[in-house]
mmCIF file of C-alpha atoms in Angstrom:
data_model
loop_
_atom_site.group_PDB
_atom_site.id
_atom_site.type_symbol
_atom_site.label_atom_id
_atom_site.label_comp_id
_atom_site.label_asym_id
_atom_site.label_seq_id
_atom_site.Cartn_x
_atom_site.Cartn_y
_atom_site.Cartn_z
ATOM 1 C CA UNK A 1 138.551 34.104 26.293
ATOM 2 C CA UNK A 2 138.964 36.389 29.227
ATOM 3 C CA UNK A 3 138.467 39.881 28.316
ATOM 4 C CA UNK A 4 141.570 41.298 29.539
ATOM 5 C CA UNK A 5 141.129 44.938 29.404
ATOM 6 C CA UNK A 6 143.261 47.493 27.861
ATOM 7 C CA UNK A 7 143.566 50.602 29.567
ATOM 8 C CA UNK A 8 142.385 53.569 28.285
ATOM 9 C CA UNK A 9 144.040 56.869 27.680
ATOM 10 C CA UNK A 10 145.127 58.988 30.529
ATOM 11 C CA UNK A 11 142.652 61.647 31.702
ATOM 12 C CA UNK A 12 145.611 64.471 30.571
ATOM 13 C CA UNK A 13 146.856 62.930 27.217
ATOM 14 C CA UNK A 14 142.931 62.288 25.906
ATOM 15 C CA UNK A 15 142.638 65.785 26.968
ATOM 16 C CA UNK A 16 145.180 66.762 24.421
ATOM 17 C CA UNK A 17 144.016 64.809 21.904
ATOM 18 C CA UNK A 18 140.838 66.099 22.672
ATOM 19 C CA UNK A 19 141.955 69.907 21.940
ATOM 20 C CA UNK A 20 144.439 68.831 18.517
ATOM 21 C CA UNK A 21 141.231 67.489 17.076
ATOM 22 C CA UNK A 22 139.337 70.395 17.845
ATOM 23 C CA UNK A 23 141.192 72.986 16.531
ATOM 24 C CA UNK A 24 141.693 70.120 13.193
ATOM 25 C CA UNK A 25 137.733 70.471 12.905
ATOM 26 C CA UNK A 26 138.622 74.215 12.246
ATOM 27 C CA UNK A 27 141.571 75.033 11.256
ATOM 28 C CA UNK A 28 142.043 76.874 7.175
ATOM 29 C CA UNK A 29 145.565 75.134 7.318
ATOM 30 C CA UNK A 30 146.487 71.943 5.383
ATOM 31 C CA UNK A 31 147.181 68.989 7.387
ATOM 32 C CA UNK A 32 151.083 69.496 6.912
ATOM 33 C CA UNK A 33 150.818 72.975 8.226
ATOM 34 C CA UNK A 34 148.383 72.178 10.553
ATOM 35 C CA UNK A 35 150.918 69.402 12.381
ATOM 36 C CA UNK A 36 154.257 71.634 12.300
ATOM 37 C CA UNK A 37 152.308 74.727 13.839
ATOM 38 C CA UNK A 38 150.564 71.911 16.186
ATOM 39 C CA UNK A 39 153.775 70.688 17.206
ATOM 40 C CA UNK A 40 155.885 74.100 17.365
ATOM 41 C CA UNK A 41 152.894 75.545 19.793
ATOM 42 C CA UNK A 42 153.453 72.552 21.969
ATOM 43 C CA UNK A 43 156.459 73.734 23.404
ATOM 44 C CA UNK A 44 157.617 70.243 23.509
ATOM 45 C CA UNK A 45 160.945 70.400 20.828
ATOM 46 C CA UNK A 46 163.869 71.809 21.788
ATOM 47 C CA UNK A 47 164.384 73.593 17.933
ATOM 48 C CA UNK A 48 162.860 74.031 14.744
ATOM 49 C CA UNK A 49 164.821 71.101 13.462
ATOM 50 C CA UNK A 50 163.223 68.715 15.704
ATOM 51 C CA UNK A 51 160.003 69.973 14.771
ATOM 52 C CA UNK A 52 160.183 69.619 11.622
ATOM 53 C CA UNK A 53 162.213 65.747 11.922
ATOM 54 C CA UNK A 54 159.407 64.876 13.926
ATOM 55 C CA UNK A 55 156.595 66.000 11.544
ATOM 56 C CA UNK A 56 158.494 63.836 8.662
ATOM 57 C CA UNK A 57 158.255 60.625 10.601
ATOM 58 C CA UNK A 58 154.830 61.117 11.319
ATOM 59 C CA UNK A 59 154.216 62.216 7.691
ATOM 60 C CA UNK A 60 156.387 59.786 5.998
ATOM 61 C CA UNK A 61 155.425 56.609 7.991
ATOM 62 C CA UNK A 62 151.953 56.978 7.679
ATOM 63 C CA UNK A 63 152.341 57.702 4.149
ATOM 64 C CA UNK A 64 154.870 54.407 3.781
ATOM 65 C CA UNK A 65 152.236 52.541 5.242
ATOM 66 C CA UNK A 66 149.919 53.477 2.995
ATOM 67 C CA UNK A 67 152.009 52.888 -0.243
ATOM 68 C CA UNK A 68 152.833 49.385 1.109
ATOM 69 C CA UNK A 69 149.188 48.139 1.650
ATOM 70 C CA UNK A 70 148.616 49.573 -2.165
ATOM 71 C CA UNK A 71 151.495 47.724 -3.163
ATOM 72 C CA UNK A 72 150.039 44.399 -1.738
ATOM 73 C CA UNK A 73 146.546 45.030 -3.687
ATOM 74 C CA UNK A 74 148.771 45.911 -6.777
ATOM 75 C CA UNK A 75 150.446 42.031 -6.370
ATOM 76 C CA UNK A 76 146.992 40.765 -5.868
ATOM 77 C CA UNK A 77 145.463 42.041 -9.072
ATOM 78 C CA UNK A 78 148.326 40.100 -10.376
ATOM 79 C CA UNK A 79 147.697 36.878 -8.896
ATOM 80 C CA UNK A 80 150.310 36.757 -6.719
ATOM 81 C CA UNK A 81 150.140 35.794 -2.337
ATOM 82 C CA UNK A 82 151.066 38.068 0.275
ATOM 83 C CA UNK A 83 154.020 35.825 1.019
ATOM 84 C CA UNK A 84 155.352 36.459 -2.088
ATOM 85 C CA UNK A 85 155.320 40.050 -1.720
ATOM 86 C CA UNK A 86 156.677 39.611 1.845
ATOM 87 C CA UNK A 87 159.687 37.853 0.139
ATOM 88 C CA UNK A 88 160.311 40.548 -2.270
ATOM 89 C CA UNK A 89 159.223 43.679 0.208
ATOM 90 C CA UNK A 90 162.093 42.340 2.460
ATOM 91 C CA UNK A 91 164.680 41.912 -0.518
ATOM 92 C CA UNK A 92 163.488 45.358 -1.505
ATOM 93 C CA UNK A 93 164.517 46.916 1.986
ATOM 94 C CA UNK A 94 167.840 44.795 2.875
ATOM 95 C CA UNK A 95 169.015 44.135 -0.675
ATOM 96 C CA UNK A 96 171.634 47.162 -0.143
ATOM 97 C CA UNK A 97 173.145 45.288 2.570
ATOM 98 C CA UNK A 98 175.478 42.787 3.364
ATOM 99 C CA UNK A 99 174.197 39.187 3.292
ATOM 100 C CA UNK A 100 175.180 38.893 6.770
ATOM 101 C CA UNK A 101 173.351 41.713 7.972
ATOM 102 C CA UNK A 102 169.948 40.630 5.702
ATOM 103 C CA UNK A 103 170.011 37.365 7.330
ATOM 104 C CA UNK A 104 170.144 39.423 10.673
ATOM 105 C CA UNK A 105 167.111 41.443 9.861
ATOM 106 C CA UNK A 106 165.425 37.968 8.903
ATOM 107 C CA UNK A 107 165.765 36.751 11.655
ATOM 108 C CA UNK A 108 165.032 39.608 13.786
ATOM 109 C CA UNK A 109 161.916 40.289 12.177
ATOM 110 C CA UNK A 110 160.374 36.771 12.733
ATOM 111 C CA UNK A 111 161.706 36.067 15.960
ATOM 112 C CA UNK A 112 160.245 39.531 17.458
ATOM 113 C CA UNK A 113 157.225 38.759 15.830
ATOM 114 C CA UNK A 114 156.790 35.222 16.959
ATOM 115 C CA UNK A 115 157.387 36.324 20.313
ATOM 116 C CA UNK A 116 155.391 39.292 20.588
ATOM 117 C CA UNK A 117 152.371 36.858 19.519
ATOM 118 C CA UNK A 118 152.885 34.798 22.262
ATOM 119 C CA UNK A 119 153.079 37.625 24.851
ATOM 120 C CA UNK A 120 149.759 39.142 23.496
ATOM 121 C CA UNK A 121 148.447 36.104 23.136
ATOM 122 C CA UNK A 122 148.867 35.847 26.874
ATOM 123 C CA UNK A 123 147.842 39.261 27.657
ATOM 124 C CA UNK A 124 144.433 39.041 26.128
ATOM 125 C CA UNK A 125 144.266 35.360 27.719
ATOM 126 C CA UNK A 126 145.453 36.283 31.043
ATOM 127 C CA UNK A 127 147.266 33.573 30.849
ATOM 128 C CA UNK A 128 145.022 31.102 29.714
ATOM 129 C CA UNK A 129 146.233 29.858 26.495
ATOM 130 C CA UNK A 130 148.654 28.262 28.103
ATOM 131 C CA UNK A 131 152.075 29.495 26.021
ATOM 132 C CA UNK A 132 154.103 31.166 28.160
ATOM 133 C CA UNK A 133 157.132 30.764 25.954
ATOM 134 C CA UNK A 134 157.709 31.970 21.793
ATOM 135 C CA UNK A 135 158.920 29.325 19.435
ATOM 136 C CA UNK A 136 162.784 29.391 18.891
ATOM 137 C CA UNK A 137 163.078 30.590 15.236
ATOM 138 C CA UNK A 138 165.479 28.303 13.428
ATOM 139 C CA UNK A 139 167.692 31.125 11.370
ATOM 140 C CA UNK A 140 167.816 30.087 7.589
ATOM 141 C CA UNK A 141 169.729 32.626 6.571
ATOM 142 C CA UNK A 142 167.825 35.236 3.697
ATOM 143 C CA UNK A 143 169.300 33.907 0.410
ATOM 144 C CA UNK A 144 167.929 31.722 -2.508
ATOM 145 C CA UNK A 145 164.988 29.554 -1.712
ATOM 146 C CA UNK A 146 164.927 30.522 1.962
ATOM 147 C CA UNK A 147 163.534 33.706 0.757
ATOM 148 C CA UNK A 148 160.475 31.762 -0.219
ATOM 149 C CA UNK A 149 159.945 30.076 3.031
ATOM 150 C CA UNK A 150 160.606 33.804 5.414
ATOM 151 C CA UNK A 151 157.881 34.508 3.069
ATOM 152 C CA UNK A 152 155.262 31.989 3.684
ATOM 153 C CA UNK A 153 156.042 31.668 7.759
ATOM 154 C CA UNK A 154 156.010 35.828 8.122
ATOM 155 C CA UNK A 155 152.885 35.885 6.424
ATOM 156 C CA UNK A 156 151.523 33.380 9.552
ATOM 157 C CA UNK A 157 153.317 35.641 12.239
ATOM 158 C CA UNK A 158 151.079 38.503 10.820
ATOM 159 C CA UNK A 159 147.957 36.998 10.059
ATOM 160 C CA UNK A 160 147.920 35.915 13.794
ATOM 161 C CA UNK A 161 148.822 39.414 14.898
ATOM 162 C CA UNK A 162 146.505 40.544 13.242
ATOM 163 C CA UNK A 163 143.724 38.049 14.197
ATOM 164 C CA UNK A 164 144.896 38.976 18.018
ATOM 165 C CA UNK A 165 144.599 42.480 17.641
ATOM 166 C CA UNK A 166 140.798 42.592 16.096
ATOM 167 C CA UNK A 167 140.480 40.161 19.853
ATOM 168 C CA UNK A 168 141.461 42.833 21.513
ATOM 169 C CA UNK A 169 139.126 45.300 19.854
ATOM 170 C CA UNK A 170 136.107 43.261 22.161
ATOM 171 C CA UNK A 171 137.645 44.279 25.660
ATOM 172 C CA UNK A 172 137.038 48.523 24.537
ATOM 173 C CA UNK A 173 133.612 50.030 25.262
ATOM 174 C CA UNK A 174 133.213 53.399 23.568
ATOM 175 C CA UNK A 175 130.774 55.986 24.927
ATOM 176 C CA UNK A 176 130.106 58.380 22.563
ATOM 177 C CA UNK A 177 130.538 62.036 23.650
ATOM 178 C CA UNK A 178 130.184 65.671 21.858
ATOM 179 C CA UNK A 179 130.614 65.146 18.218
ATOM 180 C CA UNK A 180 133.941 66.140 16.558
ATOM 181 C CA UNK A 181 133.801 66.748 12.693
ATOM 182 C CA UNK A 182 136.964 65.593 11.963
ATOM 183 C CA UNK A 183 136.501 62.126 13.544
ATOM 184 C CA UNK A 184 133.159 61.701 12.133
ATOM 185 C CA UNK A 185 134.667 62.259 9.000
ATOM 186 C CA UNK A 186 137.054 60.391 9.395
ATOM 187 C CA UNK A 187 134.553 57.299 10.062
ATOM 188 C CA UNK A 188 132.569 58.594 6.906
ATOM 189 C CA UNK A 189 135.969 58.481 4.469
ATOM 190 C CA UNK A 190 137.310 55.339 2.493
ATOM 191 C CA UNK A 191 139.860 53.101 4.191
ATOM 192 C CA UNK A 192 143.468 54.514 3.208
ATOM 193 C CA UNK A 193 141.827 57.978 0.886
ATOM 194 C CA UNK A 194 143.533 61.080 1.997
ATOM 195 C CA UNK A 195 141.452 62.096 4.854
ATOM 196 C CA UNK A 196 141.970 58.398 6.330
ATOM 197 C CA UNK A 197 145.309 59.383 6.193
ATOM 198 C CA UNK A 198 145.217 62.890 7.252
ATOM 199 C CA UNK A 199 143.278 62.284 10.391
ATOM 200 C CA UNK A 200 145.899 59.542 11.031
ATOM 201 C CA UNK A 201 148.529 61.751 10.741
ATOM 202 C CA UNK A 202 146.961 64.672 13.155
ATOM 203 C CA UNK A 203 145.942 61.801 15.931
ATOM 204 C CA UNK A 204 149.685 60.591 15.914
ATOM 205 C CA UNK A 205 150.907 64.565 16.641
ATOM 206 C CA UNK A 206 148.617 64.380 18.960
ATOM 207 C CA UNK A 207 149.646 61.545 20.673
ATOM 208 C CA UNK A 208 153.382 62.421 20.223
ATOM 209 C CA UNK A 209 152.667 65.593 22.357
ATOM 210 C CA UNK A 210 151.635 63.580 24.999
ATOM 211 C CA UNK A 211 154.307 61.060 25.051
ATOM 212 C CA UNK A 212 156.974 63.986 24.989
ATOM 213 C CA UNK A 213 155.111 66.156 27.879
ATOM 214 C CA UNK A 214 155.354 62.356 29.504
ATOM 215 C CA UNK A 215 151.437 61.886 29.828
ATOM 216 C CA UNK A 216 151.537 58.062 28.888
ATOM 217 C CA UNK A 217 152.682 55.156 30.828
ATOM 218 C CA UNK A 218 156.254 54.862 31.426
ATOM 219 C CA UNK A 219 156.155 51.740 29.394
ATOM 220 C CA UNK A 220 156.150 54.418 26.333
ATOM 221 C CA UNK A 221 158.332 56.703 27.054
ATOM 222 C CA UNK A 222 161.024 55.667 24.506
ATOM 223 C CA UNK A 223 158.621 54.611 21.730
ATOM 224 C CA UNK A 224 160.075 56.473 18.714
ATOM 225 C CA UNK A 225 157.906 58.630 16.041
ATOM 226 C CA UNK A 226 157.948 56.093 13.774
ATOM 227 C CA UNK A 227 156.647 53.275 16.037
ATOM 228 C CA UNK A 228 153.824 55.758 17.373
ATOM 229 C CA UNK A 229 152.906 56.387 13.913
ATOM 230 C CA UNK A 230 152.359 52.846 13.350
ATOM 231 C CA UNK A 231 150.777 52.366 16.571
ATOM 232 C CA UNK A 232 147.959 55.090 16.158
ATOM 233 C CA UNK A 233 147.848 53.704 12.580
ATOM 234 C CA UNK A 234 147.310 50.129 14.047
ATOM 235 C CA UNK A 235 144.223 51.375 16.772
ATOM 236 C CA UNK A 236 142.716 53.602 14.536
ATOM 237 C CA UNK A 237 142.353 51.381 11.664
ATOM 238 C CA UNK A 238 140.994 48.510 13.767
ATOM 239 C CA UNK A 239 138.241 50.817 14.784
ATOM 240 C CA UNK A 240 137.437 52.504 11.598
ATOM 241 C CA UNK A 241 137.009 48.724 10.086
ATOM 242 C CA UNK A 242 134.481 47.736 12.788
ATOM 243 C CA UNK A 243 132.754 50.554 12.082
ATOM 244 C CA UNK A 244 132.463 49.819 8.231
ATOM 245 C CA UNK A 245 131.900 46.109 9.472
ATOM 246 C CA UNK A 246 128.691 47.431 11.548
ATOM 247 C CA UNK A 247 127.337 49.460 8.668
ATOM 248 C CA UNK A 248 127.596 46.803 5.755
ATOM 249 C CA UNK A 249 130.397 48.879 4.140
ATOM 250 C CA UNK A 250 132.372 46.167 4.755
ATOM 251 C CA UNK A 251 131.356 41.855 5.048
ATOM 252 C CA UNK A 252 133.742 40.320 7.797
ATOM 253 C CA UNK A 253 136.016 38.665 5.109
ATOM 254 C CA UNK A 254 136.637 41.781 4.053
ATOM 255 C CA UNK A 255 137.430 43.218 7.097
ATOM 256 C CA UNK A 256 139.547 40.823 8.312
ATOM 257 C CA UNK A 257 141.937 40.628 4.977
ATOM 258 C CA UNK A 258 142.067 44.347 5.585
ATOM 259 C CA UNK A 259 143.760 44.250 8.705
ATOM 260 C CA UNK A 260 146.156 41.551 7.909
ATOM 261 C CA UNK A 261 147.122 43.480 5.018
ATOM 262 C CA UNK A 262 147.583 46.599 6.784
ATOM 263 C CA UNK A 263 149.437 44.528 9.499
ATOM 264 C CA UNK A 264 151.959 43.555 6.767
ATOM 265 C CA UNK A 265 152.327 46.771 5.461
ATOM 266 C CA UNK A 266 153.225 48.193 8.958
ATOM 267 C CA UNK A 267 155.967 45.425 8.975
ATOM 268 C CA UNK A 268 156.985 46.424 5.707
ATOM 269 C CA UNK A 269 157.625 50.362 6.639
ATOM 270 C CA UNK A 270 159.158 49.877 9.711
ATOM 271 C CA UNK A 271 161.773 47.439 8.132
ATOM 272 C CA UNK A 272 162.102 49.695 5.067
ATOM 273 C CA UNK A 273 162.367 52.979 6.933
ATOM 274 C CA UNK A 274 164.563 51.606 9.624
ATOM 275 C CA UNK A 275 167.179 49.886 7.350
ATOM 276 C CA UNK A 276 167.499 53.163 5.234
ATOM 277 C CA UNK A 277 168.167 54.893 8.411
ATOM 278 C CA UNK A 278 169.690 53.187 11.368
ATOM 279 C CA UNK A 279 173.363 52.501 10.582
ATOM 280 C CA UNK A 280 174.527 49.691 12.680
ATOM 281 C CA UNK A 281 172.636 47.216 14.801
ATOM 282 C CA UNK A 282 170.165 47.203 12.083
ATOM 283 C CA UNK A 283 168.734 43.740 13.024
ATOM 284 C CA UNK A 284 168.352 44.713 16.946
ATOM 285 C CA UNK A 285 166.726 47.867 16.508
ATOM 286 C CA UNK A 286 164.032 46.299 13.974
ATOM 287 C CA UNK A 287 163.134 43.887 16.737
ATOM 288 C CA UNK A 288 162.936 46.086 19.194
ATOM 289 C CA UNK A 289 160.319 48.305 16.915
ATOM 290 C CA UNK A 290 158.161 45.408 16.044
ATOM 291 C CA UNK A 291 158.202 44.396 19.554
ATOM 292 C CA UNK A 292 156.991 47.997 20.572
ATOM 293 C CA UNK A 293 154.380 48.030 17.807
ATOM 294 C CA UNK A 294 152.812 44.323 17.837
ATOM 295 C CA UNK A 295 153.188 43.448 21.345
ATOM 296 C CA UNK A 296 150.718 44.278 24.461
ATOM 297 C CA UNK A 297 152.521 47.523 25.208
ATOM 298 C CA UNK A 298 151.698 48.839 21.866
ATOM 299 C CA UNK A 299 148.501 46.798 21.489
ATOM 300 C CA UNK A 300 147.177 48.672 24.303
ATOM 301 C CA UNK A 301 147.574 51.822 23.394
ATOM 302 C CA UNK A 302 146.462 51.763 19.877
ATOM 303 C CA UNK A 303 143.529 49.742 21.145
ATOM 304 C CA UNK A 304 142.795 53.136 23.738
ATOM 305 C CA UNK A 305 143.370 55.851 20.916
ATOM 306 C CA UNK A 306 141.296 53.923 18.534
ATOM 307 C CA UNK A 307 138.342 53.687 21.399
ATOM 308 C CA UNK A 308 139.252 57.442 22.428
ATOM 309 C CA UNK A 309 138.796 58.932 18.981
ATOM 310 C CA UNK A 310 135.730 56.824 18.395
ATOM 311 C CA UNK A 311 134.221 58.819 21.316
ATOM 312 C CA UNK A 312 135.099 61.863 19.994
ATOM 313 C CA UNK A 313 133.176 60.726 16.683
ATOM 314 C CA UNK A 314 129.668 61.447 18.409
ATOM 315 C CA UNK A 315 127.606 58.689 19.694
ATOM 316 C CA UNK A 316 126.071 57.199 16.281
ATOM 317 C CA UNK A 317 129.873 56.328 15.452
ATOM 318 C CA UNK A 318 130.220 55.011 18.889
ATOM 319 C CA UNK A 319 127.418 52.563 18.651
ATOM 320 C CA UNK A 320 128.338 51.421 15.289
ATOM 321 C CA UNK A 321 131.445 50.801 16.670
ATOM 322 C CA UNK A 322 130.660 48.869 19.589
ATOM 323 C CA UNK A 323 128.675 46.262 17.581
ATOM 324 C CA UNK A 324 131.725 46.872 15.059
ATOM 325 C CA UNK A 325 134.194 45.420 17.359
ATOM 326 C CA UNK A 326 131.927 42.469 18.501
ATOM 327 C CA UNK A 327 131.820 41.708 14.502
ATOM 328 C CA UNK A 328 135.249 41.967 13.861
ATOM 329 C CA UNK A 329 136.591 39.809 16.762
ATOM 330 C CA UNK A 330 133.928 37.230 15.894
ATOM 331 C CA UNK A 331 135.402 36.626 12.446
ATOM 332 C CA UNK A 332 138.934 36.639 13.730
ATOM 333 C CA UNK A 333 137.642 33.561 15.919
ATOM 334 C CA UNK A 334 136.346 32.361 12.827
ATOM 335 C CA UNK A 335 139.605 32.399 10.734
ATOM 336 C CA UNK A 336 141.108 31.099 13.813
ATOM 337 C CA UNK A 337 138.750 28.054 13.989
ATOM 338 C CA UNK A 338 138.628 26.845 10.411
ATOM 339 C CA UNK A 339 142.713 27.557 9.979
ATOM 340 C CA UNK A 340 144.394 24.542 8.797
ATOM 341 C CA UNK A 341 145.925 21.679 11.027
ATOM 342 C CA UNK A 342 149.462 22.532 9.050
ATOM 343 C CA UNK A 343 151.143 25.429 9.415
ATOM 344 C CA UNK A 344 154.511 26.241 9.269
ATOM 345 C CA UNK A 345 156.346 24.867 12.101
ATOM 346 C CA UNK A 346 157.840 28.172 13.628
ATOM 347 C CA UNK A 347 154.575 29.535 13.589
ATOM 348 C CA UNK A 348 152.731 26.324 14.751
ATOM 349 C CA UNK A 349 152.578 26.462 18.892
ATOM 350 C CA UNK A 350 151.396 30.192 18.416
ATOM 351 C CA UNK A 351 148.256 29.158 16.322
ATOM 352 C CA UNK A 352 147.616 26.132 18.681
ATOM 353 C CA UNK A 353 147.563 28.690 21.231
ATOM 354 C CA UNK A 354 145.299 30.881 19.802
ATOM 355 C CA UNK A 355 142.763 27.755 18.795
ATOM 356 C CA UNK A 356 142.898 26.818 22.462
ATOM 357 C CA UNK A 357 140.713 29.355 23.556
ATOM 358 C CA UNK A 358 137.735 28.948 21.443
ATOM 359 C CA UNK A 359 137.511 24.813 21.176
#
């Protein structure tokens, strides 16, 4: 594979996250009050209002996120596949709705997912893989057995997502500079305890400042709080498990079964949060979030704050991440080359694609 790489943060938005996670490393305040005086000191909202709207989608997708991935272990312990909690996550969300608009979100979610594969997949190929166009996903309509199969070909959409994204952890280099506390502890913590999800939460504000003072690519500029949430959550997680790959906190099962999960739980929250929100054009505006989140656009970025904050974690974190990230893609390429011949057929040109670049 070509290493395609991902561009890092601009100079002026690592600055600011830079200075949020330095005054984190000090500050008395909990993490809630920490992010609404954070954000009302930006001068970036227009009111109080949006300040505090703003710190609840960062709070509460973070937090959905997190509930979700526990939910998936709490299905495991029972014996039960992520498909089938796919099937019954989506019921869960679009069960309020009209059959007609739960076959919409269906749809929506698997087609932008099948076809924000194949763009990434060509991103981190350059081109190479040779699938230039997504699979047309045959609508089935979300009712009676149905259900079953959105499970099962979902679940393939996000393990290769997932696979692709721990790929694109091997094109970032991370230097290590001046050693933030926060960061490091944030390496030191459990996947998903409360300071994983604290420092989450303080890195998106962070990187929600810079979006609104317009100090990322244009290609952001309408990426909602609740898809940057997701995003950071996305880049920051990849890194954190490549660093727990490098020390033997983690084997690269493990790590890989992790991110797949998590993937699926940032499916989940989006779909939940959006459905229970967005009044009309349900269906559209999910696809438009997952393509934001799981494509290259928001590949990249989560990929750069992930490698930025690792910096900012001194340079013992940075070298355990660098071999991390070697790790982790190799047993994504691993998955990838012992996956079964049949897969579901919506799903089936993106895997080829993927195979094609390490036979």
């Amino acid at each position: 594979m070509q290493k395609t790489v991902f561009s890092s943060l601009p100079p002026a938005a690592a600055d600011r996250v830079a200075e949020v996670l330095a005054q984190y490393a000090t500050t008395q305040a909990t993490t809630h009050d920490f992010i609404y005086q954070t954000l009302t000191a930006s001068q970036a909202y227009a009111s109080d209002e949006e300040v505090k709207a703003t710190l609840a989608d960062i709070c509460d997708t973070i937090d959905a996120i997190d509930a979700a991935y526990q939910d998936i272990q709490a299905y495991k312990q029972k014996g039960l596949s992520l498909d089938i909690w796919l099937r019954d996550g989506l019921q869960a969300a679009v069960g309020h709705l009209p059959q007609a608009e739960q076959d919409q979100v269906a749809d929506a979610v698997r087609t932008a997912m099948n076809a924000n594969n194949h763009a990434l997949l060509n991103t981190l190929s350059d081109g190479a893989a040779g699938t230039n166009q997504a699979t047309d996903v045959v609508a089935k309509g979300f009712a009676d057995l149905n259900k079953n199969v959105f499970g099962l070909e979902l679940r393939e959409d996000i393990k290769v997502n997932a696979l692709l994204n721990a790929m694109a952890l091997e094109t970032i280099q991370v230097h290590g500079d001046k050693e933030n506390t926060a960061a490091a502890a944030y390496f030191a913590s459990g996947l998903g305890d409360a300071t994983d999800s604290n420092f989450k939460k303080v890195v998106v504000t962070a990187v929600e400042i810079a979006k609104k003072k317009q100090l990322l690519p244009d290609a952001l500029s309408n990426v909602s709080t609740v898809e940057m949430a997701a995003i950071v959550d996305k880049g920051l997680t990849g890194v954190k498990v490549a660093h727990k790959l490098a020390t033997g906190e983690l084997d690269p099962i493990a790590a890989v079964e992790y991110l797949i999960d998590r993937t699926a739980a940032r499916v989940k929250a989006v779909v939940d949060t959006t459905c229970r929100t967005v009044g009309n054009k349900v269906g559209a505006t999910i696809g438009g979030m997952i393509g934001s989140i799981f494509g290259p656009v928001g590949t990249a970025l989560g990929t750069a704050v992930g490698g930025y904050v690792g910096e900012q974690a001194g340079q013992k974190v940075a070298d355990f991440v660098n071999k991390g990230v070697e790790k982790v893609a190799s047993a994504a390429k691993a998955v990838v080359r012992s996956a079964g011949k049949t897969v579901s057929s919506a799903a089936s040109s993106v895997w080829s694609g993927v195979k094609s670049l390490f036979s």
